[in-house]
mmCIF file of C-alpha atoms in Angstrom:
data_model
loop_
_atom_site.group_PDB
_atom_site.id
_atom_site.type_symbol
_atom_site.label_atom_id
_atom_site.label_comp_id
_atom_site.label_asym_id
_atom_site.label_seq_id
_atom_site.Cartn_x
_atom_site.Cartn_y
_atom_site.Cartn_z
ATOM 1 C CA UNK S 185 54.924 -26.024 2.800
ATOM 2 C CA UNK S 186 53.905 -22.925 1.573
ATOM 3 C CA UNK S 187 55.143 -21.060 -1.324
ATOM 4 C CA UNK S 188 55.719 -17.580 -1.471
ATOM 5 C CA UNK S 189 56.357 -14.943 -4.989
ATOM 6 C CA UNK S 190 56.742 -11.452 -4.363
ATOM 7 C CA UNK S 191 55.924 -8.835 -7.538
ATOM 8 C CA UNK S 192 55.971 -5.304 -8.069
ATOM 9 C CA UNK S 193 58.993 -3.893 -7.187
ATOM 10 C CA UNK S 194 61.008 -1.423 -9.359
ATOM 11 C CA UNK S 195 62.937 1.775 -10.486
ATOM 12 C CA UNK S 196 61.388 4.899 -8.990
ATOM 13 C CA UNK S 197 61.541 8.504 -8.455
ATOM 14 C CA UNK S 198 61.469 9.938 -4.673
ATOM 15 C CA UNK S 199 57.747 10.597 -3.586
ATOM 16 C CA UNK S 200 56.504 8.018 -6.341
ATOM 17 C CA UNK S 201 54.262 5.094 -5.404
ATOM 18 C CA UNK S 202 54.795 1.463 -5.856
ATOM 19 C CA UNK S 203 52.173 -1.331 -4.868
ATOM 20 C CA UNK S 204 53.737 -4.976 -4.041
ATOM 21 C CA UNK S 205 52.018 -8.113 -4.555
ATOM 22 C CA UNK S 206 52.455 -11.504 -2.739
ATOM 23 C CA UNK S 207 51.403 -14.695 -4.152
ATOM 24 C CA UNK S 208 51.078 -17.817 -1.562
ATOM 25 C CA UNK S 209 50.464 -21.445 -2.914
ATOM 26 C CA UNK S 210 51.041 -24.991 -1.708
ATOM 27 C CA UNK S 211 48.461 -24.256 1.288
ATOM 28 C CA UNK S 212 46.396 -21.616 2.210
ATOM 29 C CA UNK S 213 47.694 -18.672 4.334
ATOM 30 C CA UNK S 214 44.033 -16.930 5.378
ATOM 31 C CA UNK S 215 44.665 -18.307 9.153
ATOM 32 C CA UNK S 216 47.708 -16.710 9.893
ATOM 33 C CA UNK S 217 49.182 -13.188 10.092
ATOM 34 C CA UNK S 218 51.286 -12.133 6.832
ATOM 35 C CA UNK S 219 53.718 -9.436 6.926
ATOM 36 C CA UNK S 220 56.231 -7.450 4.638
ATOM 37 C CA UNK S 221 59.963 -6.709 5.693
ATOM 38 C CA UNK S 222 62.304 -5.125 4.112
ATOM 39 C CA UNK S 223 66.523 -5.340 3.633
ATOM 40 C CA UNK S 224 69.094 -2.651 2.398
ATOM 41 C CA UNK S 225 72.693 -3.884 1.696
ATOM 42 C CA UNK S 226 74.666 -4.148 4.357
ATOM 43 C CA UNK S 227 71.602 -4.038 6.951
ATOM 44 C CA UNK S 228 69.835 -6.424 8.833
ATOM 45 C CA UNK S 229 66.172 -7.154 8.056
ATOM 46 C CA UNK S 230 63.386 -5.085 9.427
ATOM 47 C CA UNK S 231 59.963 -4.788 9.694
ATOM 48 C CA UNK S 232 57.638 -2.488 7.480
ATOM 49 C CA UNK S 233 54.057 -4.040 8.144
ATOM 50 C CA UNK S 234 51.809 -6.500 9.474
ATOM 51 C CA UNK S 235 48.157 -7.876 9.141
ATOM 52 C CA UNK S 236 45.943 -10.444 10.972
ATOM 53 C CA UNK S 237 44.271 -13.898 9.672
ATOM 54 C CA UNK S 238 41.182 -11.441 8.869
ATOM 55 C CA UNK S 239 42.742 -8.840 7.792
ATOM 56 C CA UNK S 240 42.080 -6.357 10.784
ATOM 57 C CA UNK S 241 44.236 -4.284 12.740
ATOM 58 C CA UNK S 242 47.353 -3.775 10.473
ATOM 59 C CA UNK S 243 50.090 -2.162 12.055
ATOM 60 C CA UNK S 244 53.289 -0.429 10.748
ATOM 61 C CA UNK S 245 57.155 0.278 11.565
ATOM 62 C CA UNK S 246 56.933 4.218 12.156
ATOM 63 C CA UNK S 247 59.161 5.054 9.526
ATOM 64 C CA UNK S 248 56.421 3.829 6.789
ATOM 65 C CA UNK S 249 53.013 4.776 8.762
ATOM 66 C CA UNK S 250 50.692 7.364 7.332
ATOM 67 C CA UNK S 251 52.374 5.856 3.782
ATOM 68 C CA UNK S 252 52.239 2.700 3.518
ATOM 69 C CA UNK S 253 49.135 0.016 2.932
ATOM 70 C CA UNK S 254 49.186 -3.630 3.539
ATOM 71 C CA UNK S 255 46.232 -5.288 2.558
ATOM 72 C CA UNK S 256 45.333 -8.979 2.089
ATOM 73 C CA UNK S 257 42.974 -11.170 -0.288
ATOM 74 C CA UNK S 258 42.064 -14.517 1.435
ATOM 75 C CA UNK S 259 40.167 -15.636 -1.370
ATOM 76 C CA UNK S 260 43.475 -15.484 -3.557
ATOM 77 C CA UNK S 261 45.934 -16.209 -0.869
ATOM 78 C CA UNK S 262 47.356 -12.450 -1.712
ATOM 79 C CA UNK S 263 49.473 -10.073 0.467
ATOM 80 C CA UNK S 264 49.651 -6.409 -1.051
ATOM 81 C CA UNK S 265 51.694 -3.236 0.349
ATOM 82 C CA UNK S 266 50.749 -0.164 -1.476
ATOM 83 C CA UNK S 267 53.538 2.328 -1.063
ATOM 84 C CA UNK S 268 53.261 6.277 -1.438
ATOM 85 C CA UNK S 269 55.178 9.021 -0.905
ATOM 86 C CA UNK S 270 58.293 6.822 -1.538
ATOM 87 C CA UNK S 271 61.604 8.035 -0.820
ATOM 88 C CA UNK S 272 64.914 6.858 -1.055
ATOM 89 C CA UNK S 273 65.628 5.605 2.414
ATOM 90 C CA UNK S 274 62.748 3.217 1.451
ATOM 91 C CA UNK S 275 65.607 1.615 -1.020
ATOM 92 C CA UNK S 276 65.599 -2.614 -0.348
ATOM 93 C CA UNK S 277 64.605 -5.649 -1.640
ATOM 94 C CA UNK S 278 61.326 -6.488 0.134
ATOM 95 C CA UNK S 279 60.168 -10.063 1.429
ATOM 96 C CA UNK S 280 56.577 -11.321 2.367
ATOM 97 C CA UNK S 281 56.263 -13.526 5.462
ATOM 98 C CA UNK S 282 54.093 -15.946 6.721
ATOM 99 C CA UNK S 283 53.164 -15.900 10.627
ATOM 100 C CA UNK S 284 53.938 -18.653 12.584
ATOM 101 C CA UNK S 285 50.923 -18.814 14.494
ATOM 102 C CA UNK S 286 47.365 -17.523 14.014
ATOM 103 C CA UNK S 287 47.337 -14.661 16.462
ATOM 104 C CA UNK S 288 51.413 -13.633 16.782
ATOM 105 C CA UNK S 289 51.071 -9.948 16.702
ATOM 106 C CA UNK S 290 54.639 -8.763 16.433
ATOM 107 C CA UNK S 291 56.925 -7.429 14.458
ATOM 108 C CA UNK S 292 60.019 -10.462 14.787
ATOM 109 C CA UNK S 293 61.863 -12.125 11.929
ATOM 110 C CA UNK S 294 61.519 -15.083 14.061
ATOM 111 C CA UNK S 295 57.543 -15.064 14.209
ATOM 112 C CA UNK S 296 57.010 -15.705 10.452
ATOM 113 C CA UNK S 297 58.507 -19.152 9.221
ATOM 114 C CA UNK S 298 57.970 -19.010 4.855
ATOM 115 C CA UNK S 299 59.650 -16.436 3.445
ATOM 116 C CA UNK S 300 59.762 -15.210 0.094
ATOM 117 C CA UNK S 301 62.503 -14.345 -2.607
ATOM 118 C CA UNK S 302 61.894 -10.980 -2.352
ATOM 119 C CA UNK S 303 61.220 -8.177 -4.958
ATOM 120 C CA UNK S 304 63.740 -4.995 -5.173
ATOM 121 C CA UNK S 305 62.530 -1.411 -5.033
ATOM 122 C CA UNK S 306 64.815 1.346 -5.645
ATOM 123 C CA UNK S 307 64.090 5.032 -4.868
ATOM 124 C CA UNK S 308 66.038 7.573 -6.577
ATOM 125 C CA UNK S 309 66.390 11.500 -5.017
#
């Protein structure tokens, strides 16, 4: 069972920058897909980003591309999500994920089964 400890979250002003960290231990996570989601009071959980095993071919929800960076360290089981241009819709406490399988390449809850605490970011105007 893997373990999961997200970091970096915080207090900050609309188009300020925050980078997220994700920890895994208990097993290694470099062959599967990791991926950050996000959850604002009172809404359901959606998707911000994805990366493969190898790090290749991230993808993004559209509300966060051309802003967001997820990135991944294999050598120290790490998930990261740089965020720029932050603004306050981006409010939420954000959870790291684990993919189910190797090569799922979506963008499902339901794909990723080790979920994090989360961390909370807040975005003032």
């Amino acid at each position: 069972q893997v373990q999961l400890v997200e970091s970096g979250g915080g207090f900050v002003q609309a188009g300020g920058s925050l980078r997220l960290s994700c920890g895994a231990s208990g097993r290694t996570v470099s062959e599967y897909p990791m991926a950050w989601f996000r959850q604002a009071p009172g809404k359901a959980r959606e998707f911000v980003s994805a990366i493969s095993w190898s790090g290749d071919s991230p993808y993004y929800a559209g509300s966060v591309k051309g802003r967001f960076t997820i990135s991944r360290d294999n050598a120290k089981n790490m998930l990261y999500l740089q965020m720029n241009s932050l603004k306050p819709d981006d409010t939420a406490t954000y959870y790291c994920a684990v993919g189910r399988s190797t090569y799922y390449r979506g963008s499902s809850p339901l794909g990723f089964g080790s979920w994090g605490q989360g961390t909370q970011v807040t975005v003032s105007s």
